[in-house]
Amino acid sequence: MTQAPVNVTVTGAAGQIGYALLFRIASGQLLGPDTPVKLRLLEIPQAVKAAEGTAMELDDGAFPLLSGIDIFDDPKQAFSGTNIALLVGARPRTKGMERGDLLEANGGIFKPQGEAINAGAADDIRVLVVGNPANTNALIAKSHAPDVPADRFTAMTRLDHNRALAQLSKKLDVPVSDIKRLAIWGNHSATQYPMITHGTVGGKNLAEAVNDQTWVEETFIPTVAKRGAAIIEARGLSSAASAASAAIDHVYTWVNGTDEGDWTSAAVISDGSYGVPEGLISSFPVTAKDGKYEIVQGLEIDDFSRTRIDATVGELAEERDAVQKLGLI
Ligand SMILES: NC(=O)C1=CN([C@@H]2O[C@H](COP(=O)(O)OP(=O)(O)OC[C@H]3O[C@@H](n4cnc5c(N)ncnc54)[C@H](O)[C@@H]3O)[C@@H](O)[C@H]2O)C=CC1
Ligand SMILES: O=C([O-])CC(=O)C(=O)O
């Protein structure tokens, strides 16, 4: 192990996703088995003690790749020199809270975090926003980091992608690894569009293999799009281990690349591709190469997909307009 450790900042470190995520980072699953990591945990002051408890357990894991843990309640310190930032901590929606209140409360978190990343993160900083509303929180953070290339801000739809893989694997009775070129479009919300049109399974077209448009529209799409709510209903808590696993997948792929001929899904800054307004952080089919996510170009979009993409992207535009009105971007 000769490489210098990579600094990884995790916000919301004392939360339930943090608890599932940190041990996997420490064991080398975020960046690979040859890359040592240094953890920088950010929490609100009331949760610092709980984060200290998690750090004690991380110590007790005796992970060979974990070269240190620091805990902060100040974003400026937490993001100083960081290479990878996982923005997990967010303000959850509580009873009686309107959508605007939620966006405003999260603006109070993601604006200072964007500023702190701008001020002190390493030049190769890569940011993944997990905390909801993830796409718009990423947009807020990006807006306050003008010196960081915009394509370094991403939001997580890999969990939706993995959920879609799992549903298709069950439907077709094939291993998830046989299914390629699946794509989640738009917002990480119930309007998202999981698209199978260009997918493949064992080299054959995925939509033809499924051959059941009623199942796609009435079962597959709603199951994937509403899975978060179904998990809350069943567990009494929102998805945590699966969300942590998807965050690991998102960063691992970003750094190590997609397989030749395959895609994944990530919410990245739109360059106007497929009519998605430039500047929105929207999920697209993406490849990763040389440490960069790129939107897959040139796909034919059928009428059904167009309608679904327009709806979810329309919701993103509304969220952008709302945070613009609140002066958060
Ligand atoms: N994009 C996705 O696919 C998914 C996103 N999520 C979202 O991830 C977020 C975290 O989920 P959980 O870990 O289950 O929540 P949690 O409530 O268990 O933990 C959140 C943690 O964030 C901390 N926090 C709050 N404000 C902070 C700030 N300003 N700086 C640092 N830390 C702060 C809290 O103290 C808490 O420890 C939620 O917004 C949830 O909706 C959850 C699942 C999937
Ligand atoms: O729905 C939630 O609150 C958590 C979430 O984002 C998901 O599980 O996809």
CSV table of C-alpha atoms and ligand atoms in Angstrom, one decimal:
chain,number,residue,atom,x,y,z
A,1,MET,CA,0.0,0.0,0.0
A,2,THR,CA,2.0,3.0,-1.3
A,3,GLN,CA,-0.7,5.3,-2.4
A,4,ALA,CA,-1.6,8.4,-0.3
A,5,PRO,CA,-5.0,8.1,1.4
A,6,VAL,CA,-8.0,9.6,-0.4
A,7,ASN,CA,-10.0,12.0,1.8
A,8,VAL,CA,-13.7,11.0,1.9
A,9,THR,CA,-16.2,13.3,3.6
A,10,VAL,CA,-19.5,11.8,4.6
A,11,THR,CA,-22.3,14.1,5.9
A,12,GLY,CA,-25.0,12.8,8.1
A,13,ALA,CA,-22.5,10.3,9.4
A,14,ALA,CA,-24.5,9.4,12.5
A,15,GLY,CA,-27.7,8.6,10.5
A,16,GLN,CA,-28.9,5.2,9.3
A,17,ILE,CA,-27.3,5.4,5.8
A,18,GLY,CA,-24.1,6.6,7.4
A,19,TYR,CA,-24.0,3.6,9.6
A,20,ALA,CA,-24.3,1.2,6.6
A,21,LEU,CA,-22.0,3.3,4.4
A,22,LEU,CA,-19.0,4.0,6.5
A,23,PHE,CA,-18.0,0.4,7.1
A,24,ARG,CA,-18.1,-0.4,3.4
A,25,ILE,CA,-15.9,2.7,2.6
A,26,ALA,CA,-13.5,1.6,5.3
A,27,SER,CA,-13.3,-1.9,3.9
A,28,GLY,CA,-12.2,-0.6,0.5
A,29,GLN,CA,-15.4,-1.1,-1.5
A,30,LEU,CA,-15.8,2.6,-2.5
A,31,LEU,CA,-12.5,3.0,-4.3
A,32,GLY,CA,-11.0,-0.5,-4.5
A,33,PRO,CA,-8.8,-2.8,-2.5
A,34,ASP,CA,-5.6,-0.8,-3.1
A,35,THR,CA,-6.7,2.6,-2.1
A,36,PRO,CA,-6.4,3.8,1.5
A,37,VAL,CA,-9.0,6.2,2.8
A,38,LYS,CA,-9.2,8.9,5.4
A,39,LEU,CA,-12.7,9.6,6.7
A,40,ARG,CA,-14.0,13.1,7.5
A,41,LEU,CA,-17.4,12.9,9.1
A,42,LEU,CA,-19.7,15.9,9.3
A,43,GLU,CA,-22.7,16.0,11.6
A,44,ILE,CA,-24.8,18.6,13.4
A,45,PRO,CA,-23.5,19.4,16.9
A,46,GLN,CA,-26.3,17.3,18.6
A,47,ALA,CA,-25.2,14.2,16.6
A,48,VAL,CA,-21.4,14.5,17.0
A,49,LYS,CA,-21.4,12.1,20.0
A,50,ALA,CA,-23.3,9.5,18.0
A,51,ALA,CA,-20.8,9.9,15.2
A,52,GLU,CA,-18.0,9.4,17.7
A,53,GLY,CA,-19.6,6.1,18.7
A,54,THR,CA,-19.6,5.1,15.0
A,55,ALA,CA,-16.0,6.1,14.7
A,56,MET,CA,-15.1,3.9,17.8
A,57,GLU,CA,-16.7,1.0,16.0
A,58,LEU,CA,-14.8,1.8,12.8
A,59,ASP,CA,-11.6,1.7,14.8
A,60,ASP,CA,-12.7,-1.6,16.2
A,61,GLY,CA,-13.1,-3.0,12.7
A,62,ALA,CA,-9.3,-2.7,12.3
A,63,PHE,CA,-9.7,-2.0,8.6
A,64,PRO,CA,-6.2,-2.1,6.9
A,65,LEU,CA,-7.3,0.6,4.4
A,66,LEU,CA,-8.7,3.1,6.9
A,67,SER,CA,-5.9,5.5,7.7
A,68,GLY,CA,-7.8,7.9,10.0
A,69,ILE,CA,-11.2,9.4,11.0
A,70,ASP,CA,-11.9,13.0,11.9
A,71,ILE,CA,-15.3,14.3,13.0
A,72,PHE,CA,-16.5,17.9,12.5
A,73,ASP,CA,-19.6,20.0,13.0
A,74,ASP,CA,-18.3,22.7,10.6
A,75,PRO,CA,-18.6,22.2,6.9
A,76,LYS,CA,-15.5,24.4,6.1
A,77,GLN,CA,-13.3,22.0,8.1
A,78,ALA,CA,-15.1,18.8,7.0
A,79,PHE,CA,-14.6,19.6,3.2
A,80,SER,CA,-11.1,20.9,3.5
A,81,GLY,CA,-8.9,19.0,1.2
A,82,THR,CA,-11.5,16.4,0.4
A,83,ASN,CA,-11.5,14.3,-2.7
A,84,ILE,CA,-14.9,12.6,-2.5
A,85,ALA,CA,-17.9,14.1,-0.7
A,86,LEU,CA,-20.9,12.0,0.0
A,87,LEU,CA,-23.7,14.4,1.0
A,88,VAL,CA,-26.1,12.2,2.9
A,89,GLY,CA,-27.3,14.4,5.8
A,90,ALA,CA,-30.5,16.3,4.9
A,91,ARG,CA,-33.6,17.6,6.5
A,92,PRO,CA,-36.4,15.0,6.2
A,93,ARG,CA,-39.9,16.0,5.5
A,94,THR,CA,-41.9,16.2,8.7
A,95,LYS,CA,-45.6,16.4,9.4
A,96,GLY,CA,-47.2,19.6,8.1
A,97,MET,CA,-44.2,20.6,6.1
A,98,GLU,CA,-44.9,21.9,2.6
A,99,ARG,CA,-42.7,21.2,-0.4
A,100,GLY,CA,-41.4,24.8,-0.3
A,101,ASP,CA,-40.5,24.4,3.4
A,102,LEU,CA,-38.6,21.2,2.7
A,103,LEU,CA,-36.6,22.9,-0.1
A,104,GLU,CA,-35.9,25.9,2.1
A,105,ALA,CA,-34.7,23.8,5.0
A,106,ASN,CA,-32.4,21.8,2.7
A,107,GLY,CA,-31.1,25.0,1.1
A,108,GLY,CA,-29.9,25.9,4.6
A,109,ILE,CA,-27.8,22.8,4.5
A,110,PHE,CA,-26.6,22.5,0.9
A,111,LYS,CA,-25.8,26.2,0.3
A,112,PRO,CA,-23.1,26.3,3.0
A,113,GLN,CA,-21.9,22.9,2.0
A,114,GLY,CA,-21.5,24.0,-1.6
A,115,GLU,CA,-19.6,27.1,-0.4
A,116,ALA,CA,-17.3,25.0,1.8
A,117,ILE,CA,-16.6,22.7,-1.1
A,118,ASN,CA,-15.8,25.7,-3.3
A,119,ALA,CA,-13.5,27.2,-0.6
A,120,GLY,CA,-11.5,24.2,0.4
A,121,ALA,CA,-12.0,20.9,-1.4
A,122,ALA,CA,-9.2,19.2,-3.4
A,123,ASP,CA,-9.0,20.0,-7.1
A,124,ASP,CA,-10.3,16.6,-8.1
A,125,ILE,CA,-13.3,16.8,-5.8
A,126,ARG,CA,-16.3,14.6,-6.8
A,127,VAL,CA,-19.6,15.1,-5.1
A,128,LEU,CA,-22.5,12.7,-4.7
A,129,VAL,CA,-25.7,14.0,-3.2
A,130,VAL,CA,-27.9,11.3,-1.5
A,131,GLY,CA,-30.0,13.5,0.8
A,132,ASN,CA,-33.4,14.2,-0.5
A,133,PRO,CA,-34.6,16.0,-2.6
A,134,ALA,CA,-31.3,14.8,-4.0
A,135,ASN,CA,-31.3,16.3,-7.5
A,136,THR,CA,-32.3,19.8,-6.3
A,137,ASN,CA,-30.0,19.6,-3.3
A,138,ALA,CA,-27.1,18.9,-5.7
A,139,LEU,CA,-28.2,21.9,-7.8
A,140,ILE,CA,-28.1,24.1,-4.7
A,141,ALA,CA,-24.7,22.9,-3.7
A,142,LYS,CA,-23.3,23.3,-7.3
A,143,SER,CA,-24.7,26.8,-7.5
A,144,HIS,CA,-22.6,27.8,-4.5
A,145,ALA,CA,-19.4,26.3,-5.9
A,146,PRO,CA,-18.6,28.3,-9.0
A,147,ASP,CA,-14.9,27.4,-9.0
A,148,VAL,CA,-15.6,23.6,-9.1
A,149,PRO,CA,-16.4,22.1,-12.6
A,150,ALA,CA,-20.2,21.6,-12.7
A,151,ASP,CA,-19.8,18.0,-13.8
A,152,ARG,CA,-18.3,17.1,-10.4
A,153,PHE,CA,-21.8,17.5,-8.8
A,154,THR,CA,-24.0,14.5,-9.1
A,155,ALA,CA,-27.1,13.1,-7.4
A,156,MET,CA,-28.0,9.5,-6.7
A,157,THR,CA,-30.4,7.5,-8.9
A,158,ARG,CA,-28.3,4.4,-8.7
A,159,LEU,CA,-30.6,2.9,-6.1
A,160,ASP,CA,-33.5,3.3,-8.6
A,161,HIS,CA,-31.3,1.7,-11.2
A,162,ASN,CA,-30.5,-1.2,-9.0
A,163,ARG,CA,-34.2,-1.6,-8.0
A,164,ALA,CA,-35.1,-1.7,-11.7
A,165,LEU,CA,-32.4,-4.4,-12.3
A,166,ALA,CA,-33.8,-6.5,-9.4
A,167,GLN,CA,-37.4,-6.3,-10.7
A,168,LEU,CA,-36.4,-7.3,-14.2
A,169,SER,CA,-34.2,-10.1,-13.0
A,170,LYS,CA,-37.2,-11.6,-11.1
A,171,LYS,CA,-39.5,-11.1,-14.0
A,172,LEU,CA,-37.2,-12.7,-16.5
A,173,ASP,CA,-35.6,-15.2,-14.1
A,174,VAL,CA,-32.1,-14.2,-15.1
A,175,PRO,CA,-29.2,-12.9,-13.0
A,176,VAL,CA,-29.0,-9.1,-12.6
A,177,SER,CA,-25.6,-9.2,-14.3
A,178,ASP,CA,-27.3,-10.4,-17.6
A,179,ILE,CA,-29.2,-7.1,-17.8
A,180,LYS,CA,-27.5,-4.2,-19.5
A,181,ARG,CA,-28.3,-0.7,-20.8
A,182,LEU,CA,-31.1,0.1,-18.4
A,183,ALA,CA,-31.7,3.8,-17.7
A,184,ILE,CA,-33.4,5.9,-15.1
A,185,TRP,CA,-34.4,9.3,-16.3
A,186,GLY,CA,-35.2,12.5,-14.4
A,187,ASN,CA,-35.8,13.0,-10.8
A,188,HIS,CA,-35.2,10.7,-7.8
A,189,SER,CA,-38.9,10.8,-7.0
A,190,ALA,CA,-42.1,9.0,-7.9
A,191,THR,CA,-42.0,10.7,-11.4
A,192,GLN,CA,-38.7,9.0,-12.4
A,193,TYR,CA,-38.8,7.0,-15.6
A,194,PRO,CA,-37.0,3.6,-15.7
A,195,MET,CA,-36.5,2.9,-19.4
A,196,ILE,CA,-36.0,-0.6,-20.8
A,197,THR,CA,-36.4,0.2,-24.5
A,198,HIS,CA,-32.7,0.1,-25.3
A,199,GLY,CA,-31.8,-2.5,-22.7
A,200,THR,CA,-30.4,-5.9,-23.4
A,201,VAL,CA,-30.6,-9.3,-21.7
A,202,GLY,CA,-28.1,-11.9,-22.8
A,203,GLY,CA,-27.5,-9.8,-25.9
A,204,LYS,CA,-31.2,-9.6,-26.9
A,205,ASN,CA,-33.4,-6.6,-26.6
A,206,LEU,CA,-34.8,-6.2,-23.1
A,207,ALA,CA,-38.2,-4.8,-24.0
A,208,GLU,CA,-38.7,-7.7,-26.5
A,209,ALA,CA,-37.7,-10.2,-23.9
A,210,VAL,CA,-40.2,-8.7,-21.4
A,211,ASN,CA,-42.8,-8.5,-24.2
A,212,ASP,CA,-45.5,-7.2,-21.8
A,213,GLN,CA,-46.2,-3.5,-22.0
A,214,THR,CA,-49.0,-3.7,-19.5
A,215,TRP,CA,-46.6,-5.1,-16.9
A,216,VAL,CA,-44.0,-2.4,-17.8
A,217,GLU,CA,-46.6,0.4,-17.3
A,218,GLU,CA,-48.7,-0.9,-14.5
A,219,THR,CA,-46.3,-2.9,-12.4
A,220,PHE,CA,-42.6,-2.3,-13.3
A,221,ILE,CA,-42.5,1.5,-13.5
A,222,PRO,CA,-44.7,2.1,-10.4
A,223,THR,CA,-42.8,-0.6,-8.4
A,224,VAL,CA,-39.5,1.0,-9.1
A,225,ALA,CA,-40.7,4.6,-8.7
A,226,LYS,CA,-42.5,4.0,-5.4
A,227,ARG,CA,-40.1,1.5,-3.9
A,228,GLY,CA,-38.8,4.1,-1.4
A,229,ALA,CA,-42.4,4.5,0.0
A,230,ALA,CA,-42.9,0.7,0.1
A,231,ILE,CA,-39.7,0.2,2.1
A,232,ILE,CA,-40.9,2.9,4.6
A,233,GLU,CA,-44.2,1.1,4.8
A,234,ALA,CA,-42.6,-2.3,5.5
A,235,ARG,CA,-39.6,-1.2,7.7
A,236,GLY,CA,-41.0,1.8,9.4
A,237,LEU,CA,-37.8,3.5,8.3
A,238,SER,CA,-36.5,4.5,4.9
A,239,SER,CA,-34.0,2.5,2.8
A,240,ALA,CA,-30.6,2.6,4.4
A,241,ALA,CA,-28.4,-0.4,3.5
A,242,SER,CA,-29.6,-0.4,-0.1
A,243,ALA,CA,-29.0,3.3,-0.4
A,244,ALA,CA,-25.5,3.0,1.1
A,245,SER,CA,-24.8,0.1,-1.4
A,246,ALA,CA,-26.0,2.3,-4.3
A,247,ALA,CA,-23.8,5.2,-3.1
A,248,ILE,CA,-20.8,2.8,-3.1
A,249,ASP,CA,-21.8,1.6,-6.7
A,250,HIS,CA,-22.1,5.3,-7.9
A,251,VAL,CA,-18.7,6.4,-6.8
A,252,TYR,CA,-16.9,3.1,-7.6
A,253,THR,CA,-18.3,3.3,-11.2
A,254,TRP,CA,-17.4,7.0,-11.5
A,255,VAL,CA,-13.8,6.3,-10.5
A,256,ASN,CA,-13.3,2.9,-12.2
A,257,GLY,CA,-15.6,3.2,-15.3
A,258,THR,CA,-18.4,1.3,-16.8
A,259,ASP,CA,-17.9,-2.0,-18.7
A,260,GLU,CA,-17.5,-1.7,-22.4
A,261,GLY,CA,-20.9,-1.5,-24.1
A,262,ASP,CA,-22.8,-1.0,-20.8
A,263,TRP,CA,-24.4,2.0,-19.1
A,264,THR,CA,-25.6,2.9,-15.7
A,265,SER,CA,-27.8,5.7,-14.3
A,266,ALA,CA,-26.7,8.9,-12.5
A,267,ALA,CA,-28.1,12.3,-12.1
A,268,VAL,CA,-25.6,14.7,-13.7
A,269,ILE,CA,-25.7,18.2,-15.0
A,270,SER,CA,-27.7,18.4,-18.2
A,271,ASP,CA,-26.0,19.8,-21.3
A,272,GLY,CA,-29.4,20.1,-23.0
A,273,SER,CA,-29.2,16.5,-24.3
A,274,TYR,CA,-32.6,14.9,-25.1
A,275,GLY,CA,-34.4,18.2,-24.5
A,276,VAL,CA,-33.5,18.2,-20.8
A,277,PRO,CA,-33.0,21.9,-20.0
A,278,GLU,CA,-29.3,22.8,-19.6
A,279,GLY,CA,-28.2,23.1,-16.0
A,280,LEU,CA,-30.7,20.8,-14.4
A,281,ILE,CA,-29.3,17.8,-12.4
A,282,SER,CA,-31.2,15.0,-14.1
A,283,SER,CA,-30.8,11.3,-14.2
A,284,PHE,CA,-29.6,10.0,-17.6
A,285,PRO,CA,-28.1,6.8,-19.0
A,286,VAL,CA,-24.4,7.4,-18.5
A,287,THR,CA,-21.1,5.8,-19.1
A,288,ALA,CA,-18.0,6.4,-17.0
A,289,LYS,CA,-14.5,6.7,-18.4
A,290,ASP,CA,-11.3,8.3,-17.2
A,291,GLY,CA,-13.1,9.4,-14.0
A,292,LYS,CA,-15.9,11.2,-15.8
A,293,TYR,CA,-19.6,10.5,-16.2
A,294,GLU,CA,-20.8,11.1,-19.8
A,295,ILE,CA,-24.4,11.2,-21.0
A,296,VAL,CA,-25.1,8.4,-23.5
A,297,GLN,CA,-25.9,10.2,-26.8
A,298,GLY,CA,-28.0,9.4,-29.8
A,299,LEU,CA,-30.7,7.2,-28.4
A,300,GLU,CA,-34.0,7.1,-30.1
A,301,ILE,CA,-36.7,8.2,-27.7
A,302,ASP,CA,-40.2,6.7,-28.5
A,303,ASP,CA,-43.4,8.6,-27.8
A,304,PHE,CA,-44.1,6.8,-24.5
A,305,SER,CA,-40.6,7.5,-23.2
A,306,ARG,CA,-40.8,11.1,-24.4
A,307,THR,CA,-44.0,11.7,-22.3
A,308,ARG,CA,-42.4,10.1,-19.2
A,309,ILE,CA,-39.2,12.0,-19.6
A,310,ASP,CA,-40.9,15.3,-20.1
A,311,ALA,CA,-43.0,14.7,-16.9
A,312,THR,CA,-40.1,14.0,-14.6
A,313,VAL,CA,-37.9,16.7,-16.1
A,314,GLY,CA,-40.9,19.1,-15.7
A,315,GLU,CA,-40.9,18.3,-12.0
A,316,LEU,CA,-37.2,19.0,-11.8
A,317,ALA,CA,-37.7,22.4,-13.5
A,318,GLU,CA,-40.4,23.2,-11.0
A,319,GLU,CA,-38.1,22.4,-8.1
A,320,ARG,CA,-35.4,24.6,-9.7
A,321,ASP,CA,-37.9,27.5,-10.1
A,322,ALA,CA,-38.9,27.1,-6.5
A,323,VAL,CA,-35.4,27.3,-5.1
A,324,GLN,CA,-34.6,30.1,-7.5
A,325,LYS,CA,-37.6,32.0,-6.0
A,326,LEU,CA,-36.3,31.3,-2.5
A,327,GLY,CA,-32.9,32.8,-3.6
A,328,LEU,CA,-31.1,29.4,-3.0
A,329,ILE,CA,-29.5,29.3,-6.4
B,1,LIG,N1,-31.1,9.3,-3.3
B,1,LIG,C1,-31.6,8.2,-2.8
B,1,LIG,O1,-31.7,7.2,-3.5
B,1,LIG,C2,-31.9,8.1,-1.3
B,1,LIG,C3,-31.9,9.1,-0.5
B,1,LIG,N2,-32.2,9.0,0.8
B,1,LIG,C4,-32.1,10.2,1.6
B,1,LIG,O2,-30.9,10.2,2.4
B,1,LIG,C5,-31.0,11.1,3.5
B,1,LIG,C6,-30.4,10.4,4.7
B,1,LIG,O3,-31.1,9.3,5.1
B,1,LIG,P1,-30.9,8.6,6.5
B,1,LIG,O4,-29.5,8.3,6.7
B,1,LIG,O5,-31.9,7.4,6.5
B,1,LIG,O6,-31.4,9.7,7.5
B,1,LIG,P2,-31.2,9.9,9.0
B,1,LIG,O7,-32.2,10.8,9.5
B,1,LIG,O8,-31.0,8.5,9.7
B,1,LIG,O9,-29.7,10.6,9.1
B,1,LIG,C7,-29.5,11.8,8.6
B,1,LIG,C8,-28.4,12.4,9.4
B,1,LIG,O10,-28.0,13.6,8.8
B,1,LIG,C9,-27.6,14.5,9.9
B,1,LIG,N3,-27.7,15.9,9.4
B,1,LIG,C10,-28.7,16.7,9.3
B,1,LIG,N4,-28.4,17.9,8.9
B,1,LIG,C11,-27.0,17.9,8.7
B,1,LIG,C12,-26.1,18.8,8.3
B,1,LIG,N5,-26.4,20.1,8.0
B,1,LIG,N6,-24.8,18.4,8.2
B,1,LIG,C13,-24.4,17.2,8.5
B,1,LIG,N7,-25.3,16.2,8.9
B,1,LIG,C14,-26.6,16.6,9.0
B,1,LIG,C15,-28.6,14.2,11.0
B,1,LIG,O11,-28.1,14.6,12.2
B,1,LIG,C16,-28.7,12.7,10.9
B,1,LIG,O12,-27.7,12.0,11.7
B,1,LIG,C17,-32.5,11.4,3.6
B,1,LIG,O13,-32.7,12.7,3.0
B,1,LIG,C18,-33.1,10.4,2.8
B,1,LIG,O14,-34.4,10.8,2.3
B,1,LIG,C19,-32.5,7.8,1.4
B,1,LIG,C20,-32.6,6.7,0.6
B,1,LIG,C21,-32.3,6.7,-0.8
B,2,LIG,O1,-38.2,7.7,-0.1
B,2,LIG,C1,-37.4,8.0,0.8
B,2,LIG,O2,-37.6,8.8,1.7
B,2,LIG,C2,-36.0,7.4,0.7
B,2,LIG,C3,-35.6,7.3,-0.7
B,2,LIG,O3,-35.3,8.3,-1.3
B,2,LIG,C4,-35.7,6.0,-1.4
B,2,LIG,O4,-35.8,5.0,-0.7
B,2,LIG,O5,-35.6,6.0,-2.6
